[in-house]
Amino acid sequence: MANIIGLMAARNAMAGVDLRQEGVDAMPQPLRFYASDQVHTCHHKAMNLLGLGKKSLCKIPSDDAFRMDMGALKAQIRADCDQGIKPACVIATAGTTNTGSIDDLSAIADLCAAEGLWMHIDGCIGALIVLAPRHRHLVTGIARADSLALDLHKGLQAPFDVGCTLVRDRRQHRITFAEDAEYLQKMSRGIAAAEFLHDYSLDTTRGFRALKIWMMIKEHGAQKFGRLIDQGIAQAQYLTGLIADQPLLDQMAPTVIDIVCFRFNPGGRDEAALRELNTEIMLRMQETGVAAVSDTTVKGRHCLRVAICNHRTRRMDLDLLVQEVLRIGSDLLATPIAAESGGR
Ligand SMILES: Cc1ncc(COP(=O)(O)O)c(C=O)c1O
């Protein structure tokens, strides 16, 4: 939802018509949004909900570091202009779901400024790295976004759910959502004296999600959360070192933040066999409760995905994780995977 709010403001700002009144049929040109091929699927849902269709979200290839390829982005923008399509918005990701990669936010901000495009940042995973003294340089440029989505239930480890959207242009934010209702009139005094939050998003009735965040920051202070984010990234680097020391483990993507992608690879197996092997390793770790590891596929290669998102994680937990991957992997080499395996 946080991304949808930002993208809706972007769509309405860039449509070239009063979209709230006239609807998408009245747009003089089709709009195009751009994101890397690592973008989260919530942006597909956003395009669907905004009436633009998934075809309006152009996926730009990512480079070897899983960052949006800037050359390909520029070429696509030029090609779309030539075809009468209106480039509207670049969606940069600060912390991709697959690998934790962070797009070049400054370069994208420069491009958006030069081309007159809206810059939206999906910072659901990584925006709060701004709090982390040792790693905040990773998100340099984040403050230049026109809109930014962040998930405080991820970065601050708050109870679900508390997504948040920041939109730079307050007027644009308001005119995207505000409606005049005879039963919701602002007063200078009384209970309707404050700003109506329903003028800035889709829902009218809403929970007081901000309360738990306010209490957490009051209790612990923002600096502590910054230190914990630094700690998670340092632990991911430690895990990366453990993987590098093990010939049977392959690192599958650079470790940038607190996400580590790797797999058990005894050699001599094709992709399908490695997928089956690693899926079984993941399932056994989940079922025995050793670790809640997930999986993903990066550039066509299946792998285990470790997201260190609990501040109680210790290095010894990561030692155990690696030992267990190796132990289960070796067991599986000795004993074929049973037919009822949960693999896909
Ligand atoms: C990068 C990114 N964007 C958006 C989302 C969607 O956020 P939510 O799960 O809060 O709906 C996620 C979820 O993991 C994500 O990783």
Short mmCIF file of C-alpha atoms and ligand atoms in Angstrom, two decimals:
data_model
loop_
_atom_site.label_atom_id
_atom_site.label_comp_id
_atom_site.label_asym_id
_atom_site.label_seq_id
_atom_site.Cartn_x
_atom_site.Cartn_y
_atom_site.Cartn_z
CA MET A 1 0.00 0.00 0.00
CA ALA A 2 2.84 2.43 0.79
CA ASN A 3 4.19 2.10 -2.74
CA ILE A 4 0.72 2.44 -4.27
CA ILE A 5 0.19 5.78 -2.51
CA GLY A 6 3.45 7.16 -3.92
CA LEU A 7 2.84 5.78 -7.40
CA MET A 8 -0.70 7.15 -7.48
CA ALA A 9 0.64 10.62 -6.70
CA ALA A 10 3.22 10.10 -9.47
CA ARG A 11 0.61 8.96 -11.99
CA ASN A 12 -1.67 11.92 -11.31
CA ALA A 13 1.20 14.42 -11.39
CA MET A 14 2.49 13.11 -14.72
CA ALA A 15 -0.78 12.30 -16.54
CA GLY A 16 -1.16 15.65 -18.32
CA VAL A 17 -4.88 15.71 -17.49
CA ASP A 18 -7.02 15.96 -14.37
CA LEU A 19 -6.95 12.24 -13.83
CA ARG A 20 -9.14 12.26 -10.75
CA GLN A 21 -11.94 13.80 -12.76
CA GLU A 22 -11.32 12.46 -16.27
CA GLY A 23 -9.85 9.00 -15.69
CA VAL A 24 -7.07 7.23 -17.55
CA ASP A 25 -8.96 7.17 -20.89
CA ALA A 26 -8.45 10.93 -21.13
CA MET A 27 -4.65 10.78 -20.93
CA PRO A 28 -3.11 12.33 -24.07
CA GLN A 29 -0.27 9.78 -24.08
CA PRO A 30 0.22 6.41 -22.40
CA LEU A 31 2.45 6.69 -19.34
CA ARG A 32 5.51 4.55 -18.72
CA PHE A 33 7.03 3.66 -15.36
CA TYR A 34 10.51 2.10 -15.13
CA ALA A 35 12.02 -0.24 -12.56
CA SER A 36 14.76 -2.86 -12.54
CA ASP A 37 13.98 -6.50 -13.20
CA GLN A 38 14.49 -7.00 -9.44
CA VAL A 39 11.48 -4.86 -8.49
CA HIS A 40 8.95 -6.25 -5.99
CA THR A 41 5.65 -7.56 -7.42
CA CYS A 42 3.66 -5.00 -5.41
CA HIS A 43 4.50 -2.63 -8.27
CA HIS A 44 2.67 -4.93 -10.71
CA LYS A 45 -0.33 -4.74 -8.41
CA ALA A 46 0.04 -0.97 -8.31
CA MET A 47 -0.05 -0.71 -12.13
CA ASN A 48 -3.13 -2.93 -12.14
CA LEU A 49 -4.88 -0.91 -9.46
CA LEU A 50 -3.96 2.43 -11.07
CA GLY A 51 -5.65 1.36 -14.30
CA LEU A 52 -2.39 1.49 -16.27
CA GLY A 53 -1.79 -2.24 -16.65
CA LYS A 54 1.40 -4.17 -16.07
CA LYS A 55 2.59 -3.24 -19.57
CA SER A 56 3.12 0.30 -18.24
CA LEU A 57 5.87 -0.96 -15.96
CA CYS A 58 8.97 -1.40 -18.06
CA LYS A 59 11.53 -3.75 -16.52
CA ILE A 60 15.09 -2.55 -17.04
CA PRO A 61 17.76 -5.27 -16.88
CA SER A 62 19.92 -5.31 -13.78
CA ASP A 63 23.71 -5.55 -13.91
CA ASP A 64 25.93 -8.15 -12.23
CA ALA A 65 25.41 -6.38 -8.90
CA PHE A 66 21.59 -6.58 -9.37
CA ARG A 67 21.33 -2.79 -9.80
CA MET A 68 19.33 -1.11 -12.53
CA ASP A 69 21.47 -0.74 -15.67
CA MET A 70 21.55 3.03 -16.21
CA GLY A 71 22.55 2.76 -19.87
CA ALA A 72 19.60 0.48 -20.58
CA LEU A 73 17.27 2.83 -18.67
CA LYS A 74 18.35 5.85 -20.71
CA ALA A 75 18.02 3.93 -23.99
CA GLN A 76 14.52 2.74 -23.04
CA ILE A 77 13.40 6.27 -22.14
CA ARG A 78 14.61 7.53 -25.54
CA ALA A 79 12.92 4.67 -27.38
CA ASP A 80 9.62 5.28 -25.57
CA CYS A 81 9.70 9.01 -26.37
CA ASP A 82 10.23 8.13 -30.05
CA GLN A 83 7.14 5.93 -29.89
CA GLY A 84 4.89 8.62 -28.40
CA ILE A 85 4.90 7.07 -24.93
CA LYS A 86 5.35 9.47 -22.02
CA PRO A 87 8.09 8.48 -19.56
CA ALA A 88 6.55 9.28 -16.18
CA CYS A 89 8.42 7.77 -13.26
CA VAL A 90 11.50 5.78 -12.36
CA ILE A 91 11.00 3.39 -9.45
CA ALA A 92 14.37 2.90 -7.77
CA THR A 93 14.73 0.16 -5.20
CA ALA A 94 16.74 0.71 -2.02
CA GLY A 95 17.11 -2.89 -0.92
CA THR A 96 15.72 -5.41 -3.39
CA THR A 97 13.84 -8.38 -2.02
CA ASN A 98 15.97 -10.98 -3.78
CA THR A 99 19.47 -9.84 -2.90
CA GLY A 100 19.27 -6.51 -1.03
CA SER A 101 20.92 -4.63 -3.89
CA ILE A 102 20.46 -0.86 -3.97
CA ASP A 103 19.98 0.99 -7.24
CA ASP A 104 22.22 3.99 -7.92
CA LEU A 105 19.88 6.50 -6.29
CA SER A 106 21.97 9.58 -7.11
CA ALA A 107 22.32 8.67 -10.78
CA ILE A 108 18.59 7.98 -11.02
CA ALA A 109 17.81 11.28 -9.27
CA ASP A 110 20.07 13.11 -11.77
CA LEU A 111 18.34 11.41 -14.69
CA CYS A 112 14.86 12.16 -13.36
CA ALA A 113 15.80 15.80 -12.81
CA ALA A 114 17.21 16.08 -16.35
CA GLU A 115 14.23 14.35 -17.98
CA GLY A 116 11.49 15.84 -15.81
CA LEU A 117 10.45 12.45 -14.40
CA TRP A 118 9.02 11.57 -11.01
CA MET A 119 11.44 9.58 -8.85
CA HIS A 120 9.82 7.05 -6.57
CA ILE A 121 11.97 4.96 -4.23
CA ASP A 122 10.81 1.62 -2.92
CA GLY A 123 12.70 1.74 0.35
CA CYS A 124 10.57 -0.88 2.08
CA ILE A 125 13.68 -2.88 2.92
CA GLY A 126 16.51 -0.36 2.89
CA ALA A 127 15.30 3.20 3.50
CA LEU A 128 16.05 3.11 7.21
CA ILE A 129 19.73 2.42 6.51
CA VAL A 130 19.88 6.23 6.70
CA LEU A 131 19.85 5.68 10.47
CA ALA A 132 22.88 3.37 10.40
CA PRO A 133 26.13 5.35 10.84
CA ARG A 134 28.41 2.75 9.24
CA HIS A 135 26.27 2.04 6.18
CA ARG A 136 24.14 5.10 5.46
CA HIS A 137 26.38 5.90 2.48
CA LEU A 138 24.69 2.95 0.74
CA VAL A 139 21.51 5.01 0.33
CA THR A 140 23.11 8.30 -0.69
CA GLY A 141 20.59 10.16 -2.84
CA ILE A 142 17.52 8.82 -1.05
CA ALA A 143 16.51 12.32 0.07
CA ARG A 144 16.07 13.38 -3.56
CA ALA A 145 13.01 11.18 -4.15
CA ASP A 146 9.65 12.69 -5.07
CA SER A 147 8.05 9.85 -3.15
CA LEU A 148 9.45 7.20 -0.86
CA ALA A 149 7.84 4.06 0.54
CA LEU A 150 9.27 2.49 3.68
CA ASP A 151 8.25 -0.38 5.90
CA LEU A 152 8.80 0.30 9.58
CA HIS A 153 7.83 -3.31 10.31
CA LYS A 154 11.00 -4.27 8.46
CA GLY A 155 13.62 -1.61 9.23
CA LEU A 156 12.51 -0.95 12.81
CA GLN A 157 11.33 -4.52 13.47
CA ALA A 158 7.97 -3.11 14.62
CA PRO A 159 4.92 -5.40 14.86
CA PHE A 160 3.07 -5.79 11.51
CA ASP A 161 2.04 -3.69 9.78
CA VAL A 162 3.24 -0.17 9.50
CA GLY A 163 4.06 0.93 5.98
CA CYS A 164 4.69 4.62 5.38
CA THR A 165 4.82 6.93 2.36
CA LEU A 166 6.54 10.28 2.13
CA VAL A 167 5.61 12.58 -0.79
CA ARG A 168 7.77 15.64 -1.34
CA ASP A 169 5.09 17.84 -2.92
CA ARG A 170 2.44 18.20 -0.24
CA ARG A 171 -0.01 19.85 -2.63
CA GLN A 172 0.35 17.07 -5.20
CA HIS A 173 -0.05 14.50 -2.46
CA ARG A 174 -3.23 16.15 -1.24
CA ILE A 175 -4.89 16.73 -4.61
CA THR A 176 -4.33 13.08 -5.49
CA PHE A 177 -6.51 11.89 -2.62
CA ALA A 178 -8.52 14.71 -1.02
CA GLU A 179 -12.31 14.65 -1.29
CA ASP A 180 -14.82 17.06 0.14
CA ALA A 181 -17.41 15.28 2.26
CA GLU A 182 -20.30 17.04 3.96
CA TYR A 183 -19.86 14.70 6.94
CA LEU A 184 -16.12 15.46 7.25
CA GLN A 185 -15.79 19.21 7.55
CA LYS A 186 -12.71 20.73 9.13
CA MET A 187 -13.27 22.84 12.22
CA SER A 188 -11.02 25.35 13.94
CA ARG A 189 -11.85 23.70 17.28
CA GLY A 190 -13.07 20.35 18.54
CA ILE A 191 -12.29 16.83 17.28
CA ALA A 192 -12.16 17.81 13.60
CA ALA A 193 -9.55 20.52 14.13
CA ALA A 194 -6.57 18.40 13.00
CA GLU A 195 -5.57 17.54 9.43
CA PHE A 196 -7.67 14.67 7.98
CA LEU A 197 -5.33 11.82 7.09
CA HIS A 198 -7.90 10.50 4.61
CA ASP A 199 -6.94 13.46 2.42
CA TYR A 200 -3.52 11.80 1.94
CA SER A 201 -4.33 8.15 1.26
CA LEU A 202 -7.06 5.75 0.22
CA ASP A 203 -8.64 4.73 3.48
CA THR A 204 -10.87 6.86 5.64
CA THR A 205 -11.00 4.77 8.79
CA ARG A 206 -7.56 3.66 9.85
CA GLY A 207 -5.72 2.35 12.88
CA PHE A 208 -3.25 4.46 14.81
CA ARG A 209 -0.23 2.62 13.38
CA ALA A 210 2.09 5.48 14.16
CA LEU A 211 1.56 5.04 17.90
CA LYS A 212 3.74 1.93 18.22
CA ILE A 213 6.51 3.62 16.23
CA TRP A 214 6.35 6.73 18.37
CA MET A 215 6.55 4.57 21.50
CA MET A 216 9.45 2.50 20.15
CA ILE A 217 11.46 5.59 19.30
CA LYS A 218 10.59 7.21 22.63
CA GLU A 219 11.74 4.09 24.48
CA HIS A 220 14.89 3.24 22.49
CA GLY A 221 15.80 6.31 20.43
CA ALA A 222 16.45 6.28 16.67
CA GLN A 223 20.22 5.78 17.19
CA LYS A 224 19.73 2.34 18.69
CA PHE A 225 17.77 1.23 15.62
CA GLY A 226 20.60 2.56 13.45
CA ARG A 227 23.11 0.48 15.42
CA LEU A 228 20.94 -2.62 15.01
CA ILE A 229 20.78 -2.09 11.25
CA ASP A 230 24.59 -1.82 11.20
CA GLN A 231 24.74 -5.00 13.29
CA GLY A 232 22.53 -6.92 10.85
CA ILE A 233 24.67 -5.86 7.90
CA ALA A 234 27.88 -6.79 9.76
CA GLN A 235 26.40 -10.22 10.52
CA ALA A 236 25.52 -10.67 6.84
CA GLN A 237 29.16 -9.90 6.00
CA TYR A 238 30.25 -12.44 8.62
CA LEU A 239 27.97 -15.08 7.07
CA THR A 240 29.40 -14.21 3.65
CA GLY A 241 32.88 -14.92 5.04
CA LEU A 242 31.75 -18.30 6.38
CA ILE A 243 30.35 -19.18 2.96
CA ALA A 244 33.58 -18.15 1.22
CA ASP A 245 35.50 -20.58 3.49
CA GLN A 246 33.35 -23.55 2.43
CA PRO A 247 34.14 -25.12 -0.95
CA LEU A 248 30.68 -26.76 -1.05
CA LEU A 249 28.87 -23.43 -0.76
CA ASP A 250 28.50 -20.86 -3.54
CA GLN A 251 27.76 -17.19 -2.90
CA MET A 252 25.06 -16.25 -5.43
CA ALA A 253 24.94 -12.46 -5.20
CA PRO A 254 27.06 -9.74 -3.63
CA THR A 255 26.14 -9.07 0.01
CA VAL A 256 25.20 -5.40 0.31
CA ILE A 257 22.86 -5.21 3.30
CA ASP A 258 21.48 -7.88 5.64
CA ILE A 259 20.44 -10.33 2.91
CA VAL A 260 22.70 -13.22 1.84
CA CYS A 261 22.07 -15.49 -1.15
CA PHE A 262 24.02 -18.75 -1.42
CA ARG A 263 23.56 -22.43 -2.17
CA PHE A 264 24.96 -25.87 -1.47
CA ASN A 265 26.76 -27.06 -4.57
CA PRO A 266 28.66 -30.35 -4.47
CA GLY A 267 29.47 -30.03 -8.19
CA GLY A 268 28.44 -32.13 -11.18
CA ARG A 269 24.73 -31.23 -10.92
CA ASP A 270 22.54 -29.24 -13.29
CA GLU A 271 20.27 -26.36 -12.24
CA ALA A 272 17.22 -28.58 -11.72
CA ALA A 273 19.15 -30.95 -9.43
CA LEU A 274 20.63 -28.04 -7.46
CA ARG A 275 17.17 -26.55 -7.02
CA GLU A 276 15.85 -29.85 -5.73
CA LEU A 277 18.77 -30.27 -3.34
CA ASN A 278 18.64 -26.75 -1.93
CA THR A 279 14.86 -26.72 -1.67
CA GLU A 280 15.06 -29.84 0.47
CA ILE A 281 17.79 -28.27 2.62
CA MET A 282 15.57 -25.23 3.15
CA LEU A 283 12.51 -27.30 4.02
CA ARG A 284 14.39 -29.44 6.52
CA MET A 285 15.78 -26.36 8.25
CA GLN A 286 12.29 -24.83 8.41
CA GLU A 287 10.70 -28.06 9.67
CA THR A 288 13.30 -28.69 12.34
CA GLY A 289 13.18 -25.05 13.37
CA VAL A 290 16.93 -24.52 12.95
CA ALA A 291 16.45 -21.42 10.82
CA ALA A 292 13.67 -19.71 8.87
CA VAL A 293 15.62 -19.57 5.62
CA SER A 294 13.70 -18.82 2.41
CA ASP A 295 14.68 -19.28 -1.22
CA THR A 296 14.68 -17.31 -4.43
CA THR A 297 16.00 -17.45 -7.98
CA VAL A 298 18.57 -14.92 -9.13
CA LYS A 299 19.35 -14.59 -12.83
CA GLY A 300 17.89 -18.04 -13.40
CA ARG A 301 19.80 -19.71 -10.54
CA HIS A 302 18.03 -21.03 -7.48
CA CYS A 303 19.47 -20.26 -4.06
CA LEU A 304 18.84 -20.04 -0.35
CA ARG A 305 18.07 -16.54 0.95
CA VAL A 306 18.97 -15.46 4.46
CA ALA A 307 17.49 -12.16 5.68
CA ILE A 308 18.93 -11.22 9.07
CA CYS A 309 15.97 -9.20 10.25
CA ASN A 310 15.89 -10.15 13.92
CA HIS A 311 18.15 -8.14 16.21
CA ARG A 312 18.47 -11.20 18.50
CA THR A 313 20.50 -13.01 15.83
CA ARG A 314 24.03 -13.89 17.03
CA ARG A 315 27.09 -14.96 15.09
CA MET A 316 26.82 -18.43 16.63
CA ASP A 317 23.37 -18.74 15.00
CA LEU A 318 25.02 -18.11 11.65
CA ASP A 319 27.76 -20.67 12.43
CA LEU A 320 25.00 -23.19 13.15
CA LEU A 321 23.15 -22.27 9.98
CA VAL A 322 26.20 -23.01 7.84
CA GLN A 323 26.93 -26.26 9.71
CA GLU A 324 23.34 -27.39 9.18
CA VAL A 325 23.31 -26.57 5.46
CA LEU A 326 26.47 -28.63 5.06
CA ARG A 327 25.19 -31.47 7.25
CA ILE A 328 21.78 -31.71 5.55
CA GLY A 329 23.41 -31.35 2.13
CA SER A 330 25.81 -34.23 2.88
CA ASP A 331 22.95 -36.38 4.20
CA LEU A 332 21.03 -35.77 0.99
CA LEU A 333 23.99 -36.79 -1.12
CA ALA A 334 24.10 -40.08 0.80
CA THR A 335 20.31 -40.62 0.78
CA PRO A 336 18.18 -39.66 -2.25
CA ILE A 337 15.38 -37.12 -1.66
CA ALA A 338 12.05 -38.88 -0.91
CA ALA A 339 9.27 -38.63 -3.49
CA GLU A 340 7.00 -36.63 -1.17
CA SER A 341 9.53 -33.76 -1.01
CA GLY A 342 7.89 -30.33 -0.89
CA GLY A 343 9.99 -29.04 -3.78
CA ARG A 344 8.38 -27.33 -6.73
C1 LIG B 1 11.29 -4.20 -1.71
C2 LIG B 1 9.88 -4.46 -1.25
N1 LIG B 1 8.91 -3.64 -1.63
C3 LIG B 1 7.64 -3.82 -1.24
C4 LIG B 1 7.29 -4.86 -0.44
C5 LIG B 1 5.87 -5.03 -0.04
O1 LIG B 1 5.76 -4.60 1.24
P1 LIG B 1 4.69 -5.20 2.26
O2 LIG B 1 5.10 -6.62 2.50
O3 LIG B 1 4.85 -4.35 3.43
O4 LIG B 1 3.37 -5.10 1.58
C6 LIG B 1 8.26 -5.75 0.00
C7 LIG B 1 7.90 -6.89 0.89
O5 LIG B 1 8.69 -7.66 1.30
C8 LIG B 1 9.59 -5.56 -0.42
O6 LIG B 1 10.56 -6.41 -0.07
#
